[in-house]
CSV table of C-alpha atoms in Angstrom, one decimal:
chain,number,residue,atom,x,y,z
A,1,UNK,CA,69.0,-16.4,45.1
A,2,UNK,CA,67.2,-19.6,44.4
A,3,UNK,CA,69.2,-22.7,44.2
A,4,UNK,CA,70.3,-23.7,40.7
A,5,UNK,CA,69.9,-20.3,39.1
A,6,UNK,CA,73.1,-18.8,37.8
A,7,UNK,CA,74.0,-15.2,38.4
A,8,UNK,CA,73.4,-13.0,35.3
A,9,UNK,CA,76.3,-11.3,33.6
A,10,UNK,CA,75.1,-7.8,34.5
A,11,UNK,CA,73.1,-8.7,37.6
A,12,UNK,CA,75.5,-6.7,39.8
A,13,UNK,CA,74.8,-3.5,37.9
A,14,UNK,CA,71.0,-3.5,38.6
A,15,UNK,CA,69.8,-1.0,41.1
A,16,UNK,CA,68.1,-2.2,44.3
A,17,UNK,CA,64.8,-0.5,43.4
A,18,UNK,CA,64.2,-0.7,39.6
A,19,UNK,CA,62.4,2.4,38.1
A,20,UNK,CA,59.2,1.9,36.2
A,21,UNK,CA,59.2,5.2,34.4
A,22,UNK,CA,61.3,8.1,33.4
A,23,UNK,CA,60.0,10.3,36.3
A,24,UNK,CA,61.0,7.5,38.8
A,25,UNK,CA,64.5,7.6,37.4
A,26,UNK,CA,64.8,11.3,37.8
A,27,UNK,CA,65.1,12.0,34.1
A,28,UNK,CA,63.9,15.5,33.0
A,29,UNK,CA,61.6,15.2,30.1
A,30,UNK,CA,60.7,18.9,29.8
A,31,UNK,CA,63.4,19.8,27.2
A,32,UNK,CA,62.1,22.5,24.9
A,33,UNK,CA,63.8,21.1,21.9
A,34,UNK,CA,61.6,18.1,21.8
A,35,UNK,CA,58.3,19.7,22.9
A,36,UNK,CA,55.3,19.8,20.6
A,37,UNK,CA,55.4,23.6,20.2
A,38,UNK,CA,59.1,23.4,19.2
A,39,UNK,CA,58.3,20.7,16.7
A,40,UNK,CA,55.5,22.8,15.1
A,41,UNK,CA,57.9,25.8,14.9
A,42,UNK,CA,60.5,23.8,13.2
A,43,UNK,CA,58.0,22.4,10.8
A,44,UNK,CA,56.7,25.9,10.0
A,45,UNK,CA,60.1,27.3,9.4
A,46,UNK,CA,61.2,24.5,7.2
A,47,UNK,CA,57.9,24.8,5.2
A,48,UNK,CA,58.4,28.6,4.8
A,49,UNK,CA,61.9,28.1,3.6
A,50,UNK,CA,60.9,25.4,1.2
A,51,UNK,CA,58.0,27.5,-0.1
A,52,UNK,CA,60.2,30.5,-0.6
A,53,UNK,CA,62.7,28.4,-2.5
A,54,UNK,CA,60.0,26.9,-4.6
A,55,UNK,CA,58.7,30.4,-5.4
A,56,UNK,CA,62.1,31.6,-6.5
A,57,UNK,CA,62.6,28.5,-8.8
A,58,UNK,CA,59.1,29.1,-10.2
A,59,UNK,CA,59.8,32.7,-11.0
A,60,UNK,CA,63.1,31.7,-12.7
A,61,UNK,CA,61.2,29.2,-14.8
A,62,UNK,CA,58.7,31.9,-15.8
A,63,UNK,CA,61.4,34.2,-16.9
A,64,UNK,CA,62.9,31.4,-19.0
A,65,UNK,CA,59.5,30.9,-20.7
A,66,UNK,CA,59.3,34.7,-21.4
A,67,UNK,CA,62.8,34.5,-23.0
A,68,UNK,CA,61.6,31.6,-25.2
A,69,UNK,CA,58.8,33.8,-26.6
A,70,UNK,CA,61.4,35.3,-28.9
A,71,UNK,CA,62.6,32.0,-30.4
A,72,UNK,CA,63.0,31.8,-34.1
A,73,UNK,CA,60.9,28.7,-34.6
A,74,UNK,CA,57.1,29.1,-34.7
A,75,UNK,CA,56.5,25.9,-32.9
A,76,UNK,CA,58.9,26.9,-30.1
A,77,UNK,CA,57.0,30.2,-29.6
A,78,UNK,CA,53.7,28.5,-29.6
A,79,UNK,CA,54.9,26.0,-27.0
A,80,UNK,CA,56.2,28.8,-24.8
A,81,UNK,CA,52.8,30.6,-24.9
A,82,UNK,CA,51.1,27.4,-23.8
A,83,UNK,CA,53.6,27.0,-21.0
A,84,UNK,CA,53.2,30.6,-20.0
A,85,UNK,CA,49.4,30.2,-19.7
A,86,UNK,CA,49.9,27.0,-17.5
A,87,UNK,CA,52.3,28.9,-15.3
A,88,UNK,CA,50.0,31.9,-14.9
A,89,UNK,CA,47.2,29.7,-13.8
A,90,UNK,CA,49.2,28.4,-10.9
A,91,UNK,CA,50.4,31.5,-9.1
A,92,UNK,CA,49.8,35.3,-8.9
A,93,UNK,CA,52.9,36.9,-10.4
A,94,UNK,CA,52.0,40.6,-10.8
A,95,UNK,CA,55.2,41.7,-9.0
A,96,UNK,CA,57.4,39.7,-11.4
A,97,UNK,CA,55.5,40.6,-14.6
A,98,UNK,CA,55.2,44.3,-13.8
A,99,UNK,CA,58.6,44.9,-15.4
A,100,UNK,CA,57.7,42.7,-18.4
A,101,UNK,CA,54.5,44.4,-19.5
A,102,UNK,CA,55.8,46.0,-22.7
A,103,UNK,CA,57.7,42.9,-23.7
A,104,UNK,CA,54.7,40.6,-23.2
A,105,UNK,CA,52.3,42.8,-25.0
A,106,UNK,CA,54.7,43.1,-27.9
A,107,UNK,CA,55.1,39.3,-28.1
A,108,UNK,CA,51.3,38.7,-28.0
A,109,UNK,CA,50.7,41.4,-30.7
A,110,UNK,CA,53.3,39.9,-33.0
A,111,UNK,CA,51.9,36.4,-32.5
A,112,UNK,CA,48.4,37.5,-33.2
A,113,UNK,CA,49.3,39.5,-36.3
A,114,UNK,CA,52.1,37.5,-37.9
A,115,UNK,CA,52.2,34.1,-36.3
A,116,UNK,CA,50.9,30.9,-37.8
A,117,UNK,CA,47.7,29.2,-36.7
A,118,UNK,CA,48.9,27.4,-33.6
A,119,UNK,CA,50.8,30.5,-32.3
A,120,UNK,CA,47.7,32.7,-32.8
A,121,UNK,CA,45.5,30.4,-30.9
A,122,UNK,CA,48.0,30.1,-28.0
A,123,UNK,CA,48.4,33.8,-27.9
A,124,UNK,CA,44.6,34.4,-27.8
A,125,UNK,CA,44.2,31.9,-25.0
A,126,UNK,CA,46.8,33.5,-22.8
A,127,UNK,CA,45.7,37.1,-23.3
A,128,UNK,CA,42.9,37.3,-20.6
A,129,UNK,CA,44.9,35.7,-17.8
A,130,UNK,CA,48.0,37.8,-18.7
A,131,UNK,CA,45.9,41.0,-18.6
A,132,UNK,CA,45.0,40.1,-15.0
A,133,UNK,CA,48.6,39.4,-14.1
A,134,UNK,CA,50.3,42.5,-15.4
A,135,UNK,CA,48.9,44.7,-12.7
A,136,UNK,CA,46.4,47.6,-12.7
A,137,UNK,CA,49.0,50.2,-13.8
A,138,UNK,CA,49.7,48.4,-17.1
A,139,UNK,CA,46.2,47.5,-18.2
A,140,UNK,CA,45.6,50.5,-20.4
A,141,UNK,CA,48.8,50.1,-22.4
A,142,UNK,CA,48.3,46.3,-22.7
A,143,UNK,CA,44.7,46.8,-24.0
A,144,UNK,CA,45.8,49.4,-26.6
A,145,UNK,CA,48.1,46.9,-28.2
A,146,UNK,CA,46.5,43.5,-27.7
A,147,UNK,CA,42.8,44.3,-28.2
A,148,UNK,CA,43.1,45.5,-31.9
A,149,UNK,CA,45.3,42.5,-32.7
A,150,UNK,CA,42.7,40.1,-31.2
A,151,UNK,CA,39.9,41.8,-33.1
A,152,UNK,CA,41.8,41.5,-36.4
A,153,UNK,CA,42.6,37.8,-35.7
A,154,UNK,CA,38.9,37.0,-34.9
A,155,UNK,CA,37.9,37.9,-38.5
A,156,UNK,CA,41.0,36.6,-40.2
A,157,UNK,CA,39.8,34.2,-42.9
A,158,UNK,CA,43.3,32.7,-43.3
A,159,UNK,CA,43.2,31.4,-39.7
A,160,UNK,CA,41.4,28.2,-38.8
A,161,UNK,CA,37.9,28.2,-37.3
A,162,UNK,CA,39.2,27.0,-33.9
A,163,UNK,CA,41.6,29.9,-33.8
A,164,UNK,CA,39.0,32.5,-34.7
A,165,UNK,CA,36.6,31.0,-32.1
A,166,UNK,CA,39.3,31.3,-29.4
A,167,UNK,CA,40.0,34.9,-30.4
A,168,UNK,CA,36.3,35.8,-30.1
A,169,UNK,CA,36.1,34.3,-26.6
A,170,UNK,CA,39.3,35.9,-25.4
A,171,UNK,CA,38.3,39.3,-26.9
A,172,UNK,CA,35.0,39.2,-25.1
A,173,UNK,CA,36.5,38.4,-21.7
A,174,UNK,CA,39.3,40.9,-22.2
A,175,UNK,CA,36.8,43.7,-22.9
A,176,UNK,CA,34.4,42.6,-20.2
A,177,UNK,CA,37.2,42.7,-17.5
A,178,UNK,CA,39.5,45.5,-18.7
A,179,UNK,CA,37.8,47.9,-21.0
A,180,UNK,CA,36.4,51.0,-19.3
A,181,UNK,CA,35.5,52.9,-22.5
A,182,UNK,CA,31.9,52.0,-23.5
A,183,UNK,CA,32.5,53.2,-27.0
A,184,UNK,CA,35.2,50.5,-27.5
A,185,UNK,CA,32.8,47.9,-26.0
A,186,UNK,CA,30.1,48.8,-28.5
A,187,UNK,CA,32.6,48.6,-31.3
A,188,UNK,CA,33.5,45.1,-30.3
A,189,UNK,CA,29.8,44.2,-30.1
A,190,UNK,CA,29.3,45.4,-33.7
A,191,UNK,CA,32.3,43.3,-34.7
A,192,UNK,CA,30.7,40.2,-33.2
A,193,UNK,CA,27.4,41.0,-34.9
A,194,UNK,CA,29.1,41.0,-38.3
A,195,UNK,CA,30.5,37.5,-37.5
A,196,UNK,CA,27.2,35.8,-36.4
A,197,UNK,CA,25.1,37.6,-39.0
A,198,UNK,CA,26.2,34.7,-41.3
A,199,UNK,CA,23.7,32.5,-39.4
A,200,UNK,CA,20.7,34.8,-39.9
A,201,UNK,CA,17.7,33.5,-41.8
A,202,UNK,CA,17.5,34.1,-45.5
A,203,UNK,CA,15.3,36.9,-46.9
A,204,UNK,CA,12.4,34.5,-47.5
A,205,UNK,CA,12.6,33.3,-43.8
A,206,UNK,CA,14.2,29.9,-44.6
A,207,UNK,CA,17.2,28.5,-42.7
A,208,UNK,CA,20.7,28.6,-44.2
A,209,UNK,CA,21.9,25.0,-44.5
A,210,UNK,CA,25.1,25.4,-46.5
A,211,UNK,CA,28.2,23.5,-45.5
A,212,UNK,CA,30.1,26.7,-44.6
A,213,UNK,CA,27.4,27.8,-42.2
A,214,UNK,CA,27.4,24.4,-40.5
A,215,UNK,CA,31.2,24.4,-40.2
A,216,UNK,CA,31.3,27.9,-38.8
A,217,UNK,CA,28.7,27.2,-36.1
A,218,UNK,CA,31.2,27.2,-33.2
A,219,UNK,CA,32.7,30.5,-34.4
A,220,UNK,CA,29.3,32.2,-34.7
A,221,UNK,CA,28.3,30.8,-31.3
A,222,UNK,CA,31.4,32.3,-29.7
A,223,UNK,CA,30.5,35.7,-31.3
A,224,UNK,CA,27.0,35.4,-29.9
A,225,UNK,CA,28.2,34.6,-26.4
A,226,UNK,CA,30.6,37.5,-26.5
A,227,UNK,CA,28.0,39.9,-27.7
A,228,UNK,CA,25.6,38.8,-24.9
A,229,UNK,CA,28.4,39.0,-22.3
A,230,UNK,CA,29.2,42.6,-23.3
A,231,UNK,CA,25.5,43.5,-23.4
A,232,UNK,CA,25.3,42.8,-19.7
A,233,UNK,CA,27.6,45.8,-19.1
A,234,UNK,CA,24.9,48.3,-20.4
A,235,UNK,CA,22.1,49.8,-18.4
A,236,UNK,CA,18.4,48.8,-19.1
A,237,UNK,CA,17.5,51.9,-21.1
A,238,UNK,CA,20.7,51.7,-23.2
A,239,UNK,CA,20.2,48.0,-23.8
A,240,UNK,CA,16.6,48.6,-25.0
A,241,UNK,CA,17.7,51.3,-27.4
A,242,UNK,CA,20.5,49.1,-28.8
A,243,UNK,CA,18.1,46.2,-29.4
A,244,UNK,CA,15.6,48.5,-31.2
A,245,UNK,CA,17.9,50.9,-33.2
A,246,UNK,CA,21.1,48.9,-33.8
A,247,UNK,CA,21.7,45.4,-35.2
A,248,UNK,CA,21.0,42.8,-34.0
A,249,UNK,CA,17.4,43.5,-33.0
A,250,UNK,CA,15.6,41.2,-30.7
A,251,UNK,CA,13.8,39.7,-33.7
A,252,UNK,CA,17.1,38.9,-35.3
A,253,UNK,CA,18.2,37.1,-32.1
A,254,UNK,CA,15.0,35.2,-32.1
A,255,UNK,CA,15.5,34.1,-35.7
A,256,UNK,CA,18.9,32.5,-34.6
A,257,UNK,CA,16.9,30.0,-32.5
A,258,UNK,CA,16.1,28.3,-35.8
A,259,UNK,CA,19.7,28.0,-37.0
A,260,UNK,CA,20.9,24.7,-38.3
A,261,UNK,CA,23.8,24.6,-35.9
A,262,UNK,CA,23.2,23.3,-32.3
A,263,UNK,CA,25.9,25.6,-30.9
A,264,UNK,CA,24.3,28.7,-32.5
A,265,UNK,CA,20.8,27.7,-31.3
A,266,UNK,CA,22.0,27.3,-27.7
A,267,UNK,CA,24.1,30.5,-27.8
A,268,UNK,CA,21.1,32.4,-29.2
A,269,UNK,CA,18.9,31.0,-26.4
A,270,UNK,CA,21.3,32.4,-23.8
A,271,UNK,CA,21.5,35.7,-25.6
A,272,UNK,CA,17.7,36.1,-25.8
A,273,UNK,CA,17.4,35.4,-22.1
A,274,UNK,CA,20.2,37.9,-21.2
A,275,UNK,CA,18.7,40.6,-23.6
A,276,UNK,CA,15.2,40.2,-22.1
A,277,UNK,CA,16.7,40.3,-18.6
A,278,UNK,CA,18.6,43.5,-19.3
A,279,UNK,CA,15.6,45.4,-20.6
A,280,UNK,CA,13.3,44.2,-17.8
A,281,UNK,CA,13.3,46.2,-14.5
A,282,UNK,CA,12.4,44.6,-11.2
A,283,UNK,CA,9.3,46.8,-10.9
A,284,UNK,CA,8.1,46.6,-14.5
A,285,UNK,CA,7.1,43.8,-16.7
A,286,UNK,CA,8.9,43.1,-19.9
A,287,UNK,CA,7.8,43.8,-23.4
A,288,UNK,CA,5.0,41.3,-24.1
A,289,UNK,CA,5.6,41.5,-27.8
A,290,UNK,CA,9.1,40.0,-27.3
A,291,UNK,CA,7.8,37.2,-25.2
A,292,UNK,CA,5.2,36.3,-27.8
A,293,UNK,CA,7.9,36.3,-30.4
A,294,UNK,CA,10.2,33.8,-28.8
A,295,UNK,CA,7.8,31.7,-26.7
A,296,UNK,CA,6.6,29.3,-29.5
A,297,UNK,CA,10.1,28.7,-30.7
A,298,UNK,CA,11.3,28.0,-27.2
A,299,UNK,CA,8.5,25.5,-26.7
A,300,UNK,CA,9.5,23.7,-29.9
A,301,UNK,CA,13.1,23.5,-28.9
A,302,UNK,CA,12.4,22.4,-25.4
A,303,UNK,CA,10.3,19.5,-26.8
A,304,UNK,CA,12.3,18.8,-29.9
A,305,UNK,CA,12.1,15.1,-31.0
A,306,UNK,CA,13.2,15.3,-34.6
A,307,UNK,CA,15.0,12.1,-35.6
A,308,UNK,CA,17.3,13.8,-38.1
A,309,UNK,CA,19.2,15.3,-35.2
A,310,UNK,CA,21.6,13.3,-33.1
A,311,UNK,CA,20.2,11.9,-29.9
A,312,UNK,CA,22.8,13.6,-27.7
A,313,UNK,CA,22.1,17.0,-29.4
A,314,UNK,CA,18.4,16.6,-28.8
A,315,UNK,CA,19.0,15.7,-25.1
A,316,UNK,CA,21.4,18.7,-24.5
A,317,UNK,CA,19.0,21.1,-26.4
A,318,UNK,CA,16.0,20.1,-24.4
A,319,UNK,CA,17.8,20.4,-21.1
A,320,UNK,CA,19.0,23.9,-22.0
A,321,UNK,CA,15.8,25.3,-23.4
A,322,UNK,CA,13.6,24.0,-20.6
A,323,UNK,CA,15.3,26.4,-18.2
A,324,UNK,CA,15.0,29.3,-20.7
A,325,UNK,CA,11.4,28.5,-21.4
A,326,UNK,CA,10.6,28.4,-17.6
A,327,UNK,CA,12.3,31.9,-17.3
A,328,UNK,CA,10.1,33.4,-20.0
A,329,UNK,CA,6.9,31.8,-18.6
A,330,UNK,CA,7.5,32.1,-14.8
A,331,UNK,CA,10.5,34.4,-14.4
A,332,UNK,CA,12.6,31.8,-12.6
A,333,UNK,CA,16.3,31.4,-13.2
A,334,UNK,CA,18.0,28.2,-12.0
A,335,UNK,CA,20.5,29.2,-9.3
A,336,UNK,CA,24.1,28.1,-9.7
A,337,UNK,CA,26.3,28.2,-6.6
A,338,UNK,CA,30.0,27.7,-7.1
A,339,UNK,CA,32.8,27.5,-4.5
A,340,UNK,CA,36.0,29.4,-5.3
A,341,UNK,CA,38.6,28.8,-2.7
A,342,UNK,CA,37.1,29.7,0.7
A,343,UNK,CA,34.4,32.0,-1.0
A,344,UNK,CA,31.2,31.1,-2.7
A,345,UNK,CA,29.7,32.7,-5.9
A,346,UNK,CA,26.0,32.7,-6.4
A,347,UNK,CA,24.7,33.0,-10.0
A,348,UNK,CA,21.0,33.8,-9.9
A,349,UNK,CA,20.7,35.7,-13.2
A,350,UNK,CA,21.4,34.8,-16.8
A,351,UNK,CA,24.1,37.4,-17.1
A,352,UNK,CA,25.9,36.2,-14.0
A,353,UNK,CA,25.7,32.6,-15.2
A,354,UNK,CA,27.2,33.6,-18.6
A,355,UNK,CA,29.9,35.6,-16.8
A,356,UNK,CA,31.0,32.7,-14.7
A,357,UNK,CA,31.0,30.2,-17.6
A,358,UNK,CA,33.1,32.6,-19.7
A,359,UNK,CA,35.6,33.3,-17.0
A,360,UNK,CA,35.9,29.6,-16.0
A,361,UNK,CA,36.5,28.7,-19.7
A,362,UNK,CA,39.1,31.5,-20.2
A,363,UNK,CA,41.0,31.3,-16.9
A,364,UNK,CA,40.7,27.6,-15.9
A,365,UNK,CA,42.5,26.9,-12.7
A,366,UNK,CA,43.6,30.5,-12.6
A,367,UNK,CA,40.1,31.5,-11.5
A,368,UNK,CA,40.9,30.2,-8.0
A,369,UNK,CA,44.5,31.4,-7.8
A,370,UNK,CA,43.8,34.9,-9.0
A,371,UNK,CA,40.5,35.7,-7.4
A,372,UNK,CA,42.0,36.8,-4.0
A,373,UNK,CA,44.3,39.3,-5.7
A,374,UNK,CA,42.5,40.8,-8.7
A,375,UNK,CA,39.9,43.5,-8.0
A,376,UNK,CA,38.4,43.4,-11.5
A,377,UNK,CA,38.0,39.7,-11.4
A,378,UNK,CA,36.3,39.9,-7.9
A,379,UNK,CA,33.9,42.5,-9.2
A,380,UNK,CA,33.0,40.4,-12.2
A,381,UNK,CA,32.3,37.4,-10.0
A,382,UNK,CA,30.3,39.6,-7.5
A,383,UNK,CA,32.6,39.0,-4.6
A,384,UNK,CA,33.5,41.5,-1.9
A,385,UNK,CA,36.3,43.9,-2.9
A,386,UNK,CA,38.5,42.7,-0.1
A,387,UNK,CA,39.4,39.0,0.0
A,388,UNK,CA,38.8,37.4,3.4
A,389,UNK,CA,41.9,36.6,5.5
A,390,UNK,CA,41.9,33.0,6.5
A,391,UNK,CA,44.5,32.1,9.2
A,392,UNK,CA,46.4,28.9,8.6
A,393,UNK,CA,45.5,26.3,11.2
A,394,UNK,CA,48.3,24.6,13.2
A,395,UNK,CA,47.2,21.2,12.0
A,396,UNK,CA,45.7,21.5,8.6
A,397,UNK,CA,43.3,18.8,7.6
A,398,UNK,CA,43.2,20.0,4.0
A,399,UNK,CA,44.8,18.0,1.3
A,400,UNK,CA,48.5,18.9,0.9
A,401,UNK,CA,50.6,18.5,-2.2
A,402,UNK,CA,53.4,16.0,-2.4
A,403,UNK,CA,56.1,18.6,-1.4
A,404,UNK,CA,54.2,19.7,1.7
A,405,UNK,CA,53.6,16.1,2.8
A,406,UNK,CA,57.3,15.3,2.3
A,407,UNK,CA,58.5,18.3,4.3
A,408,UNK,CA,56.0,17.6,7.1
A,409,UNK,CA,57.1,14.0,7.4
A,410,UNK,CA,60.8,14.9,7.3
A,411,UNK,CA,60.4,17.5,10.1
A,412,UNK,CA,58.4,15.1,12.2
A,413,UNK,CA,61.0,12.3,11.7
A,414,UNK,CA,63.8,14.7,12.6
A,415,UNK,CA,62.0,15.8,15.8
A,416,UNK,CA,61.4,12.2,16.9
A,417,UNK,CA,65.0,11.2,16.3
A,418,UNK,CA,66.4,14.2,18.3
A,419,UNK,CA,64.1,13.4,21.2
A,420,UNK,CA,64.9,9.7,21.1
A,421,UNK,CA,68.6,10.3,21.2
A,422,UNK,CA,68.4,12.7,24.1
A,423,UNK,CA,66.3,10.2,26.1
A,424,UNK,CA,68.8,7.4,25.3
A,425,UNK,CA,71.6,9.5,26.7
A,426,UNK,CA,69.8,10.2,29.9
A,427,UNK,CA,68.8,6.6,30.4
A,428,UNK,CA,72.3,5.4,29.8
A,429,UNK,CA,73.5,7.8,32.5
A,430,UNK,CA,70.9,6.5,34.9
A,431,UNK,CA,71.8,2.9,34.2
A,432,UNK,CA,75.4,3.5,34.8
A,433,UNK,CA,74.7,4.7,38.4
């Protein structure tokens, strides 16, 4: 020892050949409890337990919401319907709701027939997504009760225009997805025609500009969209006979392109495109008389620059009718490709574009959560009958919610703490030798 250097307090405990690593000290670092595979298993088990517990709590909350549908206060029932729609958008609950079909159908029917304005609107908005959630076995009974109530609410003059508009949209989606009887579909189409007939031109060919017609524009537009959506369910020959022998004729639809309401004009443009698409086969050209009937009007709308209309309205109108005009002139439809979960939906026809827009508006976030489970919804979107099975990766790079991140961090911290404590014990034993 060099002169002048004092002996350390623990110098006598040091080994003659100090180790530089755990392997040099003879410490076994192959303990399974702190291996990467074990950590992943612990993380997976903790995540599964947490997910199962969250599912149970979620189902309990849904049952509480269903119980609240029978509250005495109208505002409480309306709030419960809004909460129920939000819950059904998040998860697929067909197993839970299979025993509540009759109760839910009864609540919706009472709300649509006897509820006040807010309750009617909330009941109409929840009807399509609830029909997809009750399961295939309960669809027929659900439709027999809810569809007539929706049809009555759609023409109820005591309800607000927003409520009637919501009822028209929900009734169209409900019939498009769930109704198998074509006679019932045609009956609903006739109902829609009686609604938007209020926007027809006058007998002398002039446009109706009364205040009521302007105010009811959104209601009439919803009826036109619903009529066009259901027309897509018919075959080409049947659609042609409907447009010639039953109201509204193709000429009547073309007259709606001159309506004073922007919503009606845009809805009429989509309906005209869908109607012409349905009666046109791939091997045959369409009726030239129909093309000549709508082409001048479409050109005017695609180049509209009238200053008495709002600047935004003119911009939206020109953008919409340019695509429709191009379809009638060249036969091109702007393709729309949308990603739903791990699948992709391609909308290359006017009817498929209208279907996706209507479903997205009616289901919202439920479109993604229900598409892997509901066969009728998958058929409407043009997806394969069987949803693809995507294995969950060991290390998911996808964005996790707050609970998943918390559970992953907790499991990783626990694994590190256990491994560190075990290593400390072994090192202490080695130092004591």
